[in-house]
XYZ file of C-alpha atoms in Angstrom:
124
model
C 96.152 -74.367 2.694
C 94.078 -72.059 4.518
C 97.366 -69.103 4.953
C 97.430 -69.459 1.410
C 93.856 -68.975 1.400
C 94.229 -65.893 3.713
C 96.749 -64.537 1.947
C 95.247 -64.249 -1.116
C 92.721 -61.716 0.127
C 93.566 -57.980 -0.402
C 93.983 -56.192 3.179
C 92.816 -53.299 2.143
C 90.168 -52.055 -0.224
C 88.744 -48.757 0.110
C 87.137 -45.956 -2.567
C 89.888 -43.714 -4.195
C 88.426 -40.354 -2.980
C 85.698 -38.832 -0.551
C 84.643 -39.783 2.718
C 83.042 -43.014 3.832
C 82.259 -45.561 6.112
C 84.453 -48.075 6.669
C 84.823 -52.103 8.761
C 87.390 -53.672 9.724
C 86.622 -57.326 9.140
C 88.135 -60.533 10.799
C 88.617 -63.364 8.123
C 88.985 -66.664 10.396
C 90.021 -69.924 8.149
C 87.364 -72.522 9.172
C 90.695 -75.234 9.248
C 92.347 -76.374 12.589
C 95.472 -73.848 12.330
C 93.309 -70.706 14.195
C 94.820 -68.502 11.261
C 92.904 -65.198 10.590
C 93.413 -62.263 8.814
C 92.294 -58.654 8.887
C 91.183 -56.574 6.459
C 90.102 -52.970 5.909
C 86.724 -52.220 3.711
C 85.322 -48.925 3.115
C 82.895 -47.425 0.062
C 81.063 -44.685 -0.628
C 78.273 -46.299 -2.025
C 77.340 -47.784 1.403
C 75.981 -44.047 3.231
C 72.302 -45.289 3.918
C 73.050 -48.343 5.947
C 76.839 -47.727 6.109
C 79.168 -50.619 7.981
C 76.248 -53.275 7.895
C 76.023 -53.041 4.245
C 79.425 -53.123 3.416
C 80.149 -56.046 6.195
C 76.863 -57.796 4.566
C 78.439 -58.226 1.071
C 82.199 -58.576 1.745
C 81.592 -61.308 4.707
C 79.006 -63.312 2.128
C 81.329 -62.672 -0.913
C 84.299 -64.441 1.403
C 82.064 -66.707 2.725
C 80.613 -67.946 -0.635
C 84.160 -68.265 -1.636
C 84.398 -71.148 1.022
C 87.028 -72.307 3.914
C 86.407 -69.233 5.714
C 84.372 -67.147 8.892
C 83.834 -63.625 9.016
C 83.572 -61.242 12.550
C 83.239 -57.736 12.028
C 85.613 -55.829 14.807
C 84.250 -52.438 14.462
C 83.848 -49.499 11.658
C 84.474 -45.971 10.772
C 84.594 -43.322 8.136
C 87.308 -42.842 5.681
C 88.408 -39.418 4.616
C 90.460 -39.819 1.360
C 92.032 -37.469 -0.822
C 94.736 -39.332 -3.510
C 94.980 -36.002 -4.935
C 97.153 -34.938 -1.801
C 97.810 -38.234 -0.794
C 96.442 -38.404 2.710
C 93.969 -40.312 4.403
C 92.269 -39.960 7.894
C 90.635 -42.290 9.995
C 88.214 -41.600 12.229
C 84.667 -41.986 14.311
C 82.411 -45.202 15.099
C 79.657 -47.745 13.718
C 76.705 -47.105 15.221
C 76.061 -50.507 14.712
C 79.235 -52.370 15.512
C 81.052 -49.683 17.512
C 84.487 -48.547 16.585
C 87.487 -50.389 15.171
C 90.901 -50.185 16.256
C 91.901 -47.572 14.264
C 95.641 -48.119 14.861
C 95.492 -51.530 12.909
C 93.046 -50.246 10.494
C 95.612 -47.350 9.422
C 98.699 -49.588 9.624
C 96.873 -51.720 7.174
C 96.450 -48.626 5.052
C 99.749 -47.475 5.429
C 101.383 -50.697 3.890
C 99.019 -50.241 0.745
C 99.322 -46.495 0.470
C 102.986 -46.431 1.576
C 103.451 -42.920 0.072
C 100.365 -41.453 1.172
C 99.950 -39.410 4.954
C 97.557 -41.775 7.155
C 96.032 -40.447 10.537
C 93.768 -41.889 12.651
C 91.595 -40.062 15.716
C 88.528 -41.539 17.562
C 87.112 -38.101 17.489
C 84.150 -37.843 15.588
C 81.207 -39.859 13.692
């Protein structure tokens, strides 16, 4: 029940152009079988407080939801361009430090298979 669960959520949803924060959130199943998945959030409508807003509504959304935990493991910003179909990841939370950008952008690759995705740690 609770892979099912998991797997229902998206991995990835992120705004279709600009640049913007971004988390990379932990979804723990609250059942016995340890199963977790991650998953990649970043909008533009969260600039004042950035990663704490966006971790704020997606963890409480998924929690609401029921059978699951949320950690955060870090944020970002997002620079994306659909236009010409690239996307960079980059920089830190100032409030939960920086994600692994290498999973965050392989998780971005596999929804944006066609697009260019980089990653750096440069940068805030």
């Amino acid at each position: 029940m609770a892979s099912e669960r998991l797997a229902k959520i998206p991995e990835v949803d992120i705004d279709p152009d600009g640049v913007f924060k971004y988390v990379l959130i932990r979804v723990h199943s609250k059942e016995d079988d340890d199963s977790s998945v991650d998953i990649v959030r970043g909008y533009a409508w969260a600039e004042y407080h950035g990663q704490a807003d966006i971790y704020d509504k997606v963890s409480g959304d998924l929690e609401r939801a029921g059978g699951v935990d949320c950690e955060c493991l870090g944020g970002g910003r997002i620079k994306h361009d659909s236009k010409a179909k690239k996307i960079h990841v980059y920089g830190y939370s100032m409030g939960f430090g920086r994600a692994n950008h290498s999973v965050s952008t392989e998780k971005i690759k596999a929804r944006y298979p066609d697009y260019e995705v980089t990653w750096a740690d440069e940068g805030y």
